[in-house]
Structures are given as C-alpha cells and as structure tokens.
Coordinates of C-alpha atoms and ligand atoms in Angstrom, one line a residue:
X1 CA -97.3 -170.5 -81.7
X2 CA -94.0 -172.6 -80.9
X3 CA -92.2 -175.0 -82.7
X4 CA -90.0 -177.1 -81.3
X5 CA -90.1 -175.9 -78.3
X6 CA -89.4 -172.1 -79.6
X7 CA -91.6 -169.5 -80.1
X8 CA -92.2 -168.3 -84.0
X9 CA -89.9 -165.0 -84.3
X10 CA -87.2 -167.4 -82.8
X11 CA -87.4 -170.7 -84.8
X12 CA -87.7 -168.0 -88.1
X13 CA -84.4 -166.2 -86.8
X14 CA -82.7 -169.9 -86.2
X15 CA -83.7 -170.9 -89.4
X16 CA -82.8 -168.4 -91.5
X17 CA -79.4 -168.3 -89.5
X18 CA -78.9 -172.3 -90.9
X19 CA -79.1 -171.5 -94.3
X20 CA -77.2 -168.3 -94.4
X21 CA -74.3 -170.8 -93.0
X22 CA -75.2 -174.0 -95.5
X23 CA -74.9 -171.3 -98.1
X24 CA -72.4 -170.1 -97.3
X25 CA -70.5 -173.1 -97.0
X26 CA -72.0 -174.2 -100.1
X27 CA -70.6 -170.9 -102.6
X28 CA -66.5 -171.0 -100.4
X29 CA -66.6 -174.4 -101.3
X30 CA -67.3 -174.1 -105.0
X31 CA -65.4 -171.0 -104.7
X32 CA -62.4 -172.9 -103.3
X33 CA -62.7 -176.3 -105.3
X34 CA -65.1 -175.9 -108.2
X35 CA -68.2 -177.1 -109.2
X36 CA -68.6 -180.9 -107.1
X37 CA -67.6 -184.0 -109.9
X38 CA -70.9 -186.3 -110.0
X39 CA -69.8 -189.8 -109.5
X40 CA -70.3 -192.2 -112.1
X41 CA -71.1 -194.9 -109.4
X42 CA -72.3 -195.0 -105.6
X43 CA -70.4 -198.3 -105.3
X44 CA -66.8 -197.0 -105.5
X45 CA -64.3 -199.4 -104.4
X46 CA -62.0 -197.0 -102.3
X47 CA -58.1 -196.5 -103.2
X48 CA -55.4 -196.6 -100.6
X49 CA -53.1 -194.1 -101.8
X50 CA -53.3 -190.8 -99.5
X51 CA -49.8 -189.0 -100.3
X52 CA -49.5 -185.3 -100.1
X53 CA -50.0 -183.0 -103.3
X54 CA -46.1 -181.8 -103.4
X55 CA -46.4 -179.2 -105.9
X56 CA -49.7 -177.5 -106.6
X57 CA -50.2 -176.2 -109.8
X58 CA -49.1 -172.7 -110.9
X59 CA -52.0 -170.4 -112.1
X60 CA -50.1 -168.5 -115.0
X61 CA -47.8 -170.1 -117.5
X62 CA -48.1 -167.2 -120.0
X63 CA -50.7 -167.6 -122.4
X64 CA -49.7 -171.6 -123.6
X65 CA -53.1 -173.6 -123.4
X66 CA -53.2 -175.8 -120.6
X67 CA -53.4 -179.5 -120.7
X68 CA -53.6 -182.0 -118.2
X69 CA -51.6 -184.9 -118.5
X70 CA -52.5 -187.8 -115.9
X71 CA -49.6 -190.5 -115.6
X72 CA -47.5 -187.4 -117.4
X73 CA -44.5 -189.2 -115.1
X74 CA -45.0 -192.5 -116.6
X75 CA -42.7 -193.9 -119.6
X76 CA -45.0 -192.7 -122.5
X77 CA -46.2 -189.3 -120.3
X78 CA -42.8 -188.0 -119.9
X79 CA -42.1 -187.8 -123.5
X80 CA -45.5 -186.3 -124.3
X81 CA -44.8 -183.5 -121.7
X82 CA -41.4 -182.5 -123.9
X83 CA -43.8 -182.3 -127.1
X84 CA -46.1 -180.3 -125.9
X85 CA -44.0 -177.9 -123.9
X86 CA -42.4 -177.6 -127.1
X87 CA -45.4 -177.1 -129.0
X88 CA -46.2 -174.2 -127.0
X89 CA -48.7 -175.8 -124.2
X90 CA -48.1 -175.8 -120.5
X91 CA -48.8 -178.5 -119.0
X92 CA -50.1 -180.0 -114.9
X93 CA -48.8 -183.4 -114.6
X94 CA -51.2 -185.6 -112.3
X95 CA -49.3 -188.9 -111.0
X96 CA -49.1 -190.6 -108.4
X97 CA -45.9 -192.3 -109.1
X98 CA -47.3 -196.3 -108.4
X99 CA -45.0 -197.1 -111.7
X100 CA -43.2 -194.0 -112.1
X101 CA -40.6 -191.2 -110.4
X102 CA -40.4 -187.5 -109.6
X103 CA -36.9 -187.9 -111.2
X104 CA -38.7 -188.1 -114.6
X105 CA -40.3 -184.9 -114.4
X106 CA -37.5 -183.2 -113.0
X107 CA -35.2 -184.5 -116.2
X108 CA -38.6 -183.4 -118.4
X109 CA -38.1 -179.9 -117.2
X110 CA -34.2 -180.3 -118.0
X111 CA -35.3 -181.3 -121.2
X112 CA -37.7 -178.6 -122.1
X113 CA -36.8 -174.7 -122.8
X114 CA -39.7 -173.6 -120.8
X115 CA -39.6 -175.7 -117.9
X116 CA -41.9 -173.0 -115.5
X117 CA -44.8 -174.4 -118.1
X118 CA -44.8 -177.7 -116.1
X119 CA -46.6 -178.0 -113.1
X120 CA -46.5 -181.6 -110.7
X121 CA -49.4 -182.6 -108.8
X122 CA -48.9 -186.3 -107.0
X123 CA -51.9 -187.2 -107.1
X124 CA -54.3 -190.2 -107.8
X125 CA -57.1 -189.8 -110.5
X126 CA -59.7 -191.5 -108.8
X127 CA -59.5 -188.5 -105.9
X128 CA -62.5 -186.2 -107.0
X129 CA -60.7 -183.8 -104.3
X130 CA -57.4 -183.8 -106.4
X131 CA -59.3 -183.6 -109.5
X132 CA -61.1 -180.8 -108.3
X133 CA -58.2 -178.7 -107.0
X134 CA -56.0 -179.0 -109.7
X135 CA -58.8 -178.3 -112.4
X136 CA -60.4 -175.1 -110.5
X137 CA -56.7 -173.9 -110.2
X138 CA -56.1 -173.0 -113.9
X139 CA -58.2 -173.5 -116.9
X140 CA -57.4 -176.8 -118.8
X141 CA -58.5 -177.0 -122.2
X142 CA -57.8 -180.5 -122.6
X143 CA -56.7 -183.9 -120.6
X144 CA -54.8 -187.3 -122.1
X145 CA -55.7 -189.6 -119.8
X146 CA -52.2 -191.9 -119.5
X147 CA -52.8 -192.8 -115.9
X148 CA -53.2 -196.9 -115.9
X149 CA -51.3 -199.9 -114.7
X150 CA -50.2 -202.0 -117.5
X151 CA -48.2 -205.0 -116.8
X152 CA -50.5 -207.8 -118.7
X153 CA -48.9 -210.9 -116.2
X154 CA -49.9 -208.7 -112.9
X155 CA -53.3 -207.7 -114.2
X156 CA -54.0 -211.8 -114.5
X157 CA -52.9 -212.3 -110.6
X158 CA -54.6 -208.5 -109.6
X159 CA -57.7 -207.9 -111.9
X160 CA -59.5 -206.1 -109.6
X161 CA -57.2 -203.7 -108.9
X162 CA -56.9 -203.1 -112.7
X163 CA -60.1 -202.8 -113.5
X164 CA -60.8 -200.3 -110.1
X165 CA -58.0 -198.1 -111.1
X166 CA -58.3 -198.3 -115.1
X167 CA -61.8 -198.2 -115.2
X168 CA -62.2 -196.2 -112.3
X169 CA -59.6 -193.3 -113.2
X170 CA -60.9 -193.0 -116.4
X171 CA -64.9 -192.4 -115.2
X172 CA -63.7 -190.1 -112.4
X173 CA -61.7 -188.4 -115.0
X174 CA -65.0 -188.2 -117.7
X175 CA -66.6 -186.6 -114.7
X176 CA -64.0 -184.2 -113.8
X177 CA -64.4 -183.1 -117.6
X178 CA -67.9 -182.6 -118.2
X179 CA -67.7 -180.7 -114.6
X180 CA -65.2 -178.1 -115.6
X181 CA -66.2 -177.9 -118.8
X182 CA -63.4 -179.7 -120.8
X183 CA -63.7 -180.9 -124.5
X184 CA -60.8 -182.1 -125.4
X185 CA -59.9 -185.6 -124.5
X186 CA -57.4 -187.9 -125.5
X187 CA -57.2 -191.7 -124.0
X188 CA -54.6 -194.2 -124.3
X189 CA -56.4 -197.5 -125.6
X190 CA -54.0 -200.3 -127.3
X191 CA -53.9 -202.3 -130.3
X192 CA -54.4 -205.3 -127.1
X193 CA -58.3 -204.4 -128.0
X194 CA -58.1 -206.0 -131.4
X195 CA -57.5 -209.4 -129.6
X196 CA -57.0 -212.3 -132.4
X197 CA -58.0 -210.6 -135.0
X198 CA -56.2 -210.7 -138.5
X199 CA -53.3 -208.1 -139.4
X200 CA -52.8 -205.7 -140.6
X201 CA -55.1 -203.8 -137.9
X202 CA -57.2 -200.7 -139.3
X203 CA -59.5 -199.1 -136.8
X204 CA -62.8 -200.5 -138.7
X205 CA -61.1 -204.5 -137.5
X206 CA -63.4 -206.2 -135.2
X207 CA -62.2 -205.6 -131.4
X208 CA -62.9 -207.3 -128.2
X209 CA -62.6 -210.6 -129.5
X210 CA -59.8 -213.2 -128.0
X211 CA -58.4 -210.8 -125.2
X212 CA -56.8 -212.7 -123.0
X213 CA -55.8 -211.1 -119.7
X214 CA -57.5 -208.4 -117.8
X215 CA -55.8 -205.4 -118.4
X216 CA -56.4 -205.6 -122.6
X217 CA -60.4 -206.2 -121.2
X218 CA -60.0 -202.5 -119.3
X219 CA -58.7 -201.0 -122.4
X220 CA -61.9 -202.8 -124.5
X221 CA -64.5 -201.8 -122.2
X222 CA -62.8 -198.0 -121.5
X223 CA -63.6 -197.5 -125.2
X224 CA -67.1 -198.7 -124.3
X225 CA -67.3 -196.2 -121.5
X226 CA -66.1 -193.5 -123.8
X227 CA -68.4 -194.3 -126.3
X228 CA -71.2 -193.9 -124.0
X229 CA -69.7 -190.6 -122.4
X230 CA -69.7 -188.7 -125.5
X231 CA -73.1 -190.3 -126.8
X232 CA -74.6 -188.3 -123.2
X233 CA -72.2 -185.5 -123.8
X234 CA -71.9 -184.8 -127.8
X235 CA -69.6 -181.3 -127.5
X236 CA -67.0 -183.4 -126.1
X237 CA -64.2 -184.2 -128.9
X238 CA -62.4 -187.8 -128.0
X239 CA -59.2 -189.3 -129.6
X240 CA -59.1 -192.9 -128.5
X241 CA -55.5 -193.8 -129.7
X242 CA -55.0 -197.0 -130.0
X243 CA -51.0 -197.5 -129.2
X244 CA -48.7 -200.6 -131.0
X245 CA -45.6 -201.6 -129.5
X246 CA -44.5 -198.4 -127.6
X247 CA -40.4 -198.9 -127.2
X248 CA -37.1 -196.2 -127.5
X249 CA -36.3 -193.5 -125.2
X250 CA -35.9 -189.6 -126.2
X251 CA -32.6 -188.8 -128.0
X252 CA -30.7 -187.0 -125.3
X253 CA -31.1 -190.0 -123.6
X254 CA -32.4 -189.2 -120.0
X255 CA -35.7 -190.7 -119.9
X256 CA -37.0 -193.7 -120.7
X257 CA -38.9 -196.1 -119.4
X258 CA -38.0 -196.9 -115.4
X259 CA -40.9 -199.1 -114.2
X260 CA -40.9 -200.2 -110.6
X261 CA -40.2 -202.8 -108.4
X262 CA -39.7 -206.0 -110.8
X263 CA -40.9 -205.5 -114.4
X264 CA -43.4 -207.9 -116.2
X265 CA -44.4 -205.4 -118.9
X266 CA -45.1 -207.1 -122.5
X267 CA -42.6 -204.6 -123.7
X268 CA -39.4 -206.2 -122.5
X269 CA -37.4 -204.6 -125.1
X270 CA -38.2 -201.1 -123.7
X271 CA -37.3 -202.3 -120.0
X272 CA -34.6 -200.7 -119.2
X273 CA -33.6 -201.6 -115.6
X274 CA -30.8 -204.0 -114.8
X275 CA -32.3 -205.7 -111.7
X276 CA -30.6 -208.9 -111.4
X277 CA -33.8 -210.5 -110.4
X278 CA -34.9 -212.6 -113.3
X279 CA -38.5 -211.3 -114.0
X280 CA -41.9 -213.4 -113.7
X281 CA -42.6 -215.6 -116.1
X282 CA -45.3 -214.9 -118.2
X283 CA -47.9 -218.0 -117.7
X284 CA -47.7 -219.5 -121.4
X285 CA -51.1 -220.7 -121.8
X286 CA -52.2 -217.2 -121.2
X287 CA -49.6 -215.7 -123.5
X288 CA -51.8 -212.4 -125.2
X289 CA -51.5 -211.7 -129.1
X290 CA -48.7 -209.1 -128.5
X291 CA -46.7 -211.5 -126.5
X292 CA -43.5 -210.0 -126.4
X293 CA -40.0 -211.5 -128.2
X294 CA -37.7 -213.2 -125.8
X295 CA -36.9 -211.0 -122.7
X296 CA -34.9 -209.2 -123.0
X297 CA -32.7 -208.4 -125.6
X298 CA -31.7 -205.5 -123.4
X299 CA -30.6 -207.6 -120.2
X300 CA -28.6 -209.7 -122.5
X301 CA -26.9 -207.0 -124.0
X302 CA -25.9 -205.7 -120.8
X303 CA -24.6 -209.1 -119.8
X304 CA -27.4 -209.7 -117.0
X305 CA -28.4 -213.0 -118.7
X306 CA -26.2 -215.0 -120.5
X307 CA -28.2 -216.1 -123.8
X308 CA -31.9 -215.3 -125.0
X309 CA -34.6 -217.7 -125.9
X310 CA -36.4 -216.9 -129.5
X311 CA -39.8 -218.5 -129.2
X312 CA -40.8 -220.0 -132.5
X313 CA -38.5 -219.7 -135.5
X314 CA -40.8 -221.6 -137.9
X315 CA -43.3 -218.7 -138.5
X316 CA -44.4 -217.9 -142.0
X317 CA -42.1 -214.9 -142.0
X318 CA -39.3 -213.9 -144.0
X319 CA -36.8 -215.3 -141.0
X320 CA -39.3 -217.5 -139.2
X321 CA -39.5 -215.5 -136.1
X322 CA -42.8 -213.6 -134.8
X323 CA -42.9 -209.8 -136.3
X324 CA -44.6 -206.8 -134.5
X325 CA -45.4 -203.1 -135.1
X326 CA -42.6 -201.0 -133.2
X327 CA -42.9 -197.5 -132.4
X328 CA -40.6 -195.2 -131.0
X329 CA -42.0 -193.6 -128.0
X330 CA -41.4 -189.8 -129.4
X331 CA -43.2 -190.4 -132.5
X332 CA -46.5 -191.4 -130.2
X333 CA -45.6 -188.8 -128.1
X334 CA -46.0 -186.4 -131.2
X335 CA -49.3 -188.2 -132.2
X336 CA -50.5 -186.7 -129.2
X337 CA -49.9 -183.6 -130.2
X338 CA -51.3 -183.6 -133.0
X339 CA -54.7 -185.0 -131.5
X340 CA -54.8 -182.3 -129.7
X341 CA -54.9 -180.2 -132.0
X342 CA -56.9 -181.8 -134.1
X343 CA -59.6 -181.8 -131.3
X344 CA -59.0 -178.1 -130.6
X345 CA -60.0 -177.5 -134.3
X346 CA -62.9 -180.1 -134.1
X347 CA -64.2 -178.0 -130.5
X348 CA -63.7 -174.5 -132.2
X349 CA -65.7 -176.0 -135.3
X350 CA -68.2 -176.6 -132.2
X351 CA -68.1 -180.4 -133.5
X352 CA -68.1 -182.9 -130.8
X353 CA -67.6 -187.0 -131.0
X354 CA -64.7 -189.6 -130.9
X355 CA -62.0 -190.6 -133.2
X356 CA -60.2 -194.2 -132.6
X357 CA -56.6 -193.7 -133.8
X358 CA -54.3 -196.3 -134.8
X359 CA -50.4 -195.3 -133.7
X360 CA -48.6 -197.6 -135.5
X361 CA -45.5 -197.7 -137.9
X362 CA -47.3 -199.9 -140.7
X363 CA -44.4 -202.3 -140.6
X364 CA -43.3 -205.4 -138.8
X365 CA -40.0 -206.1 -137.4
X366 CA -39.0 -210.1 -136.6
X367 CA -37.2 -211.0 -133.4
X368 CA -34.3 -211.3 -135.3
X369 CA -34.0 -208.3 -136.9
X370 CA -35.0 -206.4 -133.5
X371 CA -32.0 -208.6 -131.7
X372 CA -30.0 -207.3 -135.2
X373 CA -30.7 -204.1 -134.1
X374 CA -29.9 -204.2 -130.6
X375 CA -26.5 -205.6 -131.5
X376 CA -25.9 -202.3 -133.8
X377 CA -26.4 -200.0 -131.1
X378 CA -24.7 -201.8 -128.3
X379 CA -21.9 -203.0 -130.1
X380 CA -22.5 -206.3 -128.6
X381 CA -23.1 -209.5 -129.6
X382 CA -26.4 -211.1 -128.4
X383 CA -26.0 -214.7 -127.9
X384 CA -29.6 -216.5 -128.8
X385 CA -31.1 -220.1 -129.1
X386 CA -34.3 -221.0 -131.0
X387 CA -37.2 -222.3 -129.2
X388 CA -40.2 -223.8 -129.7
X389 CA -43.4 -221.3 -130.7
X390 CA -45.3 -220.2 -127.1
X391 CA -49.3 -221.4 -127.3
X392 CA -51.4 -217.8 -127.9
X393 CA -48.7 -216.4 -130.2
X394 CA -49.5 -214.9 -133.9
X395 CA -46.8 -214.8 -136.6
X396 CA -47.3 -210.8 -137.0
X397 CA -49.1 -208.3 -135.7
X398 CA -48.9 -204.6 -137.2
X399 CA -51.4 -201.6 -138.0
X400 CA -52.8 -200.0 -140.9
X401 CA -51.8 -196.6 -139.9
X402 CA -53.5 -194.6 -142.5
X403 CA -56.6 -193.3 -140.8
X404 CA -53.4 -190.9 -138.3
X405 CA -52.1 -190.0 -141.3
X406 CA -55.2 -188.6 -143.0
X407 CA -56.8 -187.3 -140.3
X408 CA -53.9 -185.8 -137.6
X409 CA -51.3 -185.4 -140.2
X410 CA -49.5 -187.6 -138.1
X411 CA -47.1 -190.5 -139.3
X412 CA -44.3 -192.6 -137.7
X413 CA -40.6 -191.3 -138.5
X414 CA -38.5 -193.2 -136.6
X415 CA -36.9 -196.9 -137.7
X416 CA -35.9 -199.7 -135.6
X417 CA -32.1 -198.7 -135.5
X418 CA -33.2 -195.4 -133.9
X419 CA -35.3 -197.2 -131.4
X420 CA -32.5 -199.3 -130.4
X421 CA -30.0 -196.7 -130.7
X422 CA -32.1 -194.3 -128.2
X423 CA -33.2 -197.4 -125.9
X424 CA -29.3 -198.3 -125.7
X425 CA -28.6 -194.6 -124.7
X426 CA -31.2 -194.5 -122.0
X427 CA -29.9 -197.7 -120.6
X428 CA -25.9 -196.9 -120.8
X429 CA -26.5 -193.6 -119.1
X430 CA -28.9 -194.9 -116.4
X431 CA -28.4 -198.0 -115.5
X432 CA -30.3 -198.0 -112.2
X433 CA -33.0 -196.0 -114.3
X434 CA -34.1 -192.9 -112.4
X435 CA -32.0 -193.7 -109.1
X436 CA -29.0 -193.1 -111.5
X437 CA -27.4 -189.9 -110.3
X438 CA -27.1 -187.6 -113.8
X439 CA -24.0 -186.1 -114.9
Ligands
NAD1 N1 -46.2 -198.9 -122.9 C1 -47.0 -199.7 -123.6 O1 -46.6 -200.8 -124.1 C2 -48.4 -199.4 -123.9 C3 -49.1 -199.9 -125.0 C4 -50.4 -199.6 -125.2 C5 -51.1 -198.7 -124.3 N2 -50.4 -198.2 -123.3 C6 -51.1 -197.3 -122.3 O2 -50.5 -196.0 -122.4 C7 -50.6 -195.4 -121.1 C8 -49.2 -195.0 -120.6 O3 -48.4 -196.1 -120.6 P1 -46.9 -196.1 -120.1 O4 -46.2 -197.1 -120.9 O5 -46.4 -194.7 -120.1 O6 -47.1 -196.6 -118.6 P2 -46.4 -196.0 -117.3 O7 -46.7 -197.0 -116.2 O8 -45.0 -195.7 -117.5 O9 -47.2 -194.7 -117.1 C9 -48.4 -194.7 -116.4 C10 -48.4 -193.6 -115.3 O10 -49.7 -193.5 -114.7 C11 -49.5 -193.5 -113.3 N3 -50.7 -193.9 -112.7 C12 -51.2 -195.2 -112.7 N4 -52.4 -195.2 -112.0 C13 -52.6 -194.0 -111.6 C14 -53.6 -193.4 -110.8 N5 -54.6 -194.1 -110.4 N6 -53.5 -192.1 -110.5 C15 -52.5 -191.3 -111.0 N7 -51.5 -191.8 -111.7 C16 -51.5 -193.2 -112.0 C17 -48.2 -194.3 -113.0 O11 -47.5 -193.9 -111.8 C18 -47.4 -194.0 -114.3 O12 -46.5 -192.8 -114.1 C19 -51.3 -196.4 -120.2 O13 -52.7 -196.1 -120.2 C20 -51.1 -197.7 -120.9 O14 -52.1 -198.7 -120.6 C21 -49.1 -198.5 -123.0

C-alpha cells in the first residue's frame, strides 16, 4: 500500500520521525520557558515596545522568597523594593521604563543592605515571552502588579492605550500566575474607584459610580477582572489595595517620584521635576473627585512659577479649601509588605480569595495646610491667590482605614510635615530627578 506517494514502512518511519521532532520541540521549549501563558483574549491589541531584557534575573538570592514586582522602577515600586529587601524577600523588578528610569533601581540597590536580592528585567507585562522567562527562571511566590500608566489628563486624550496596557498587563499577568503556579497577588487599585461617593471611604462604599476619566474606569473594571480571576481560580489569595493620595519620597532622599517627559499626574504635590514647561491643563469640566490642589506647591517653592492658584476657598472646611487623604509613599510601600504576608499566611492556611484594602491615613489635610507645610520644609514662602471652586471638585475626600489595620496590622505613620519634609529632600538633591548626577 502507499500513501502519498510512499510506500507503508516509509510514510510510518517519516511520521514517527515528525513527532519525535514536534516533541521534542515541544518539552526544550517548556524546558526553556515554562509551561505556555493561555491568553485571556484572541483579539490582543499588539504593544510597540520591543527593548532588550538588560539584566536577566539571577536564580539564587539565598533563601529570601521571591517576589515579582512589575513597574518596581516606578515612583511607588521603588519604595516597595527597599521594604521588601528589607523584610528579607528578593525581589525581580519587571519595567519597562515608559514613566520611569534605570537610575531608580540602581539608587534602590544603594539603598538596600542586600542589593544582589534585586534583579532588573526591562520588560513589558503584556510580553507572554518576558513573562515567561523571568517566571521559569526562579520561583516567585508572589507578584504586585504596579505596572500602569496613570496620568488621569492623558488617559482622557489616550484611552485606548490605557485601557490596552492597564487592562491588558493585568490579564496577561493573571495568566502568567495561574500558569506558574503563583498565589499571592497584590494589585494597585485607587480610591479613583469610589467615584462621587460620600467620605469617609470604607471598602464596603459603593464604587464605580461618577468616574470621570478613563484611567479611574481601568482601575474599576481591573477589580472586576480580579474578581472574576479568583472566582475561576479560588487558591489564589488577592489584595486589591486601594491607594489615597500617594506623595513624599524615602528619607535618605534619593528617590522619589521622576515621571517623564511633561507631568500631568493628579499628584502635583509629589512632582518633583523642575521642567520649566508649564504642565497641561487639566480640562475643568472633566476635573475627577481627587482633583489635585493647585499645581504645584513644589514648582512654586522652587521659584519655577511665581504664585499658586487655590481653587475654591469657600468649602465647608475648617479653612475653606478642599481637604484630601495624604499618604507618605513608605508607609504604602510597607502596606505592601504586610499584604504579603498576610497572603502568604492566607495560601499556607490553603485559603484562597480577595481582600480590597483601603491605604489611607484617615485624615484630611486642606490646601492650606499642605502649602503650610511645604513652607516648613523649604523654608520658603509660597505666595498664593484664592480662586474660584473648579466644576467636579468635593470639599474632602479621605478613607476609613480600619479594615488595613485589622486585618494586615498595617496603619499610616507618617504626618504631613514628614511628607513635605522628604518630598523637599528629594527635590533639593535632584533637581533634574534621576538625570541628577548623585554625590
Ligand atoms: N501615584 C498615585 O497617585 C497612585 C494612586 C493610586 C493608584 N496608583 C497606582 O499605583 C501603581 C504605581 O503607581 P506609581 O505612582 O508608582 O506610578 P509610576 O508611573 O511611577 O510607576 C508605574 C511603573 O510601571 C511601569 N509600566 C507601565 N506600564 C508598563 C508595562 N506595560 N510593562 C512594564 N512596566 C510598565 C512604568 O514604567 C513605571 O515604572 C499604578 O498602578 C498606579 O495606577 C498610583
């Protein structure tokens, strides 16, 4: 008998040749870069960012529990890196640098006394190959997923770029988790979720109402996804923290926050470039709940413009102005910390599911007082008019921060005088951010 043209004994040799090969392509490539990450969708929108992995991750670190930290360059990464290298984890950092700079991991390692724990991948976390590589490289126990673009203005002109790469990275990153066996993940939401709800926030408030700008609707429908994650995959232990107004820099002031190219972040107090560009304008009528106070007391204080604009003095507040819940960024970066370990307990109880997490202080600080504040750590007075309240603004916003307290032992030490203390250092020592040489 032949078959295609071959006689039997030579199509049967052919064909068991082909799957000796497919086979063993198959078990090198597992071998080489893990099990294959299922995608969440067949209709991904494809990412242009194709830079080299610099530094691939090192296998041994001693026997610290490894974490992977995506965005771990960013603002609120780079302090979590510190808290975890100090409390005894190493750490891969997966970035790839849109908003942040190598420099910030290389001051992180400074920073830290065991600085070999840190491995860099640059890296995007929508690349199922990068995901794949750096998990199959060492074991990970858990991720934080930090990776996100966050300006609020830029997500109103870009929104599909937020929700490809918000939304995106975080299903890629579910994926990458349930392939390698991960159970321990913690993901940066925002108090943006609770939209115009009524203060003070607990985690129980009503969310996804009165969002006003596409980057606050990835953070709403990310907690959706993650509630439908875990509901498929129960083992999993989620903490969806819900961060307040992240500001500050670490004490020894050399990192902060450096974003790039011109900022438009709603955190203008935690800005700490000195571009003489004036930054965008926030379109008023689109002005979210947590608009920020008047940009920036920071550029002021350094002199880069000459007064600052309070908007709306006639609030129902002690001094008039709007109030908002403040938190130093180390204190969040500790909250991770302890989520982690709260999860590890929660995985090694073999008890699975999510926890949303209010980071907040508890207490609101006015405009005033913040601008107070920023003139007790600079030394400088911060010339300021009163204007007229911006449409979309509330009087206060702050969280009940009880539920962190009770259940990660976590709570909020720092004041607004340190945060403006540490901010100031951050910006006097670098005032070209990152692309300041050190000392
Ligand atoms: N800073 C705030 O005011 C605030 C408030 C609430 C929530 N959050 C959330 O916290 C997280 C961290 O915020 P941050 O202030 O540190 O921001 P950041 O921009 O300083 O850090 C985010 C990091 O993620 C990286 N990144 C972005 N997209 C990526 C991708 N596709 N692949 C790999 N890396 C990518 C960026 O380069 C950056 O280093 C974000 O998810 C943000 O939405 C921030």
């Amino acid at each position: 008998m032949r078959i295609l043209g071959l006689s039997a004994p030579v199509f049967r040799i052919l064909a068991i040749c082909c799957l000796i090969s497919f086979t063993s392509i198959y078990v090198s490539r597992s071998v080489l870069f893990g099990p294959s990450i299922p995608k969440a969708s067949g209709l991904r929108v494809p990412f242009s960012f194709s830079g080299p992995i610099i530094e691939p991750p090192e296998v041994s670190a001693g026997d610290r529990p490894r974490v992977l930290v995506t965005g771990g360059a960013g603002f609120i990464g780079s302090h979590t890196v510190v808290e975890l290298i100090g409390a005894g984890y190493a750490v891969t950092i997966l970035d790839n640098l849109v908003n942040s700079s190598p420099e910030s991991v290389a001051r992180v390692r400074k920073l830290v006394d065991a600085p070999e724990a840190i491995s860099f991948v640059r890296g995007d976390v929508r690349d199922e190959g990068v995901l794949s590589r750096v998990l199959s490289s060492a074991r990970h126990v858990a991720i934080i997923h930090f990776a996100a673009l966050k300006a609020v203005g830029e997500s109103i002109s870009r929104p599909l770029d937020y929700y490809e790469n918000n939304l995106g990275g975080l299903t890629t990153v579910l994926a990458a988790a349930k392939a390698y066996s991960i159970k321990q993940i913690v993901f940066s939401s925002s108090a943006t979720v609770y939209g115009n709800a009524q203060p003070p926030f607990t985690e129980a408030t009503t969310v996804g109402m009165g969002i006003t700008n596409p980057y606050g609707q990835t953070k709403y429908i990310a907690e959706i996804i993650l509630k439908d994650f875990n509901l498929a995959n129960p083992s999993i232990a989620i903490a969806c923290l819900r961060y307040f107004n992240p500001v500050g820099a670490h004490a020894s002031g050399s990192i902060g926050e450096d974003p790039q190219g011109i900022p438009n972040n709603i955190m203008p107090l935690c800005v700490p470039t000195l571009h003489d560009t004036p930054i965008q304008e926030f379109p008023a009528h689109l002005t979210p709940v947590f608009a920020p106070p008047p940009r920036s007391v920071q550029r002021v204080a350094v002199g880069k413009y000459p007064k600052l604009t309070v908007h709306g003095s006639d609030y129902d507040t002690p001094d008039g102005t709007a109030q908002r819940d403040y938190i130093h960024v180390v204190d969040l970066a500790k909250g991770h910390v302890k989520a982690i370990k709260f999860l590890s307990k929660r995985v090694a109880a073999g008890v699975g599911g999510t926890e949303v997490v209010n980071l907040g202080t508890g207490s609101a600080v006015s405009v005033l007082e913040l601008v107070k504040a920023f003139e007790k750590a600079s030394g400088k007075t911060i010339p300021y008019t009163l204007g007229p309240r911006r449409p979309g603004d509330v009087p206060a916003v702050w969280a009940d921060p009880a539920k962190a307290n009770t259940l990660l032992g976590w709570v909020a030490e720092k004041n607004i005088d340190d945060m403006a203390a540490d901010s100031w250092r951050w910006v006097s020592n670098n005032p070209e951010g990152y692309a300041t040489t050190q000392q």
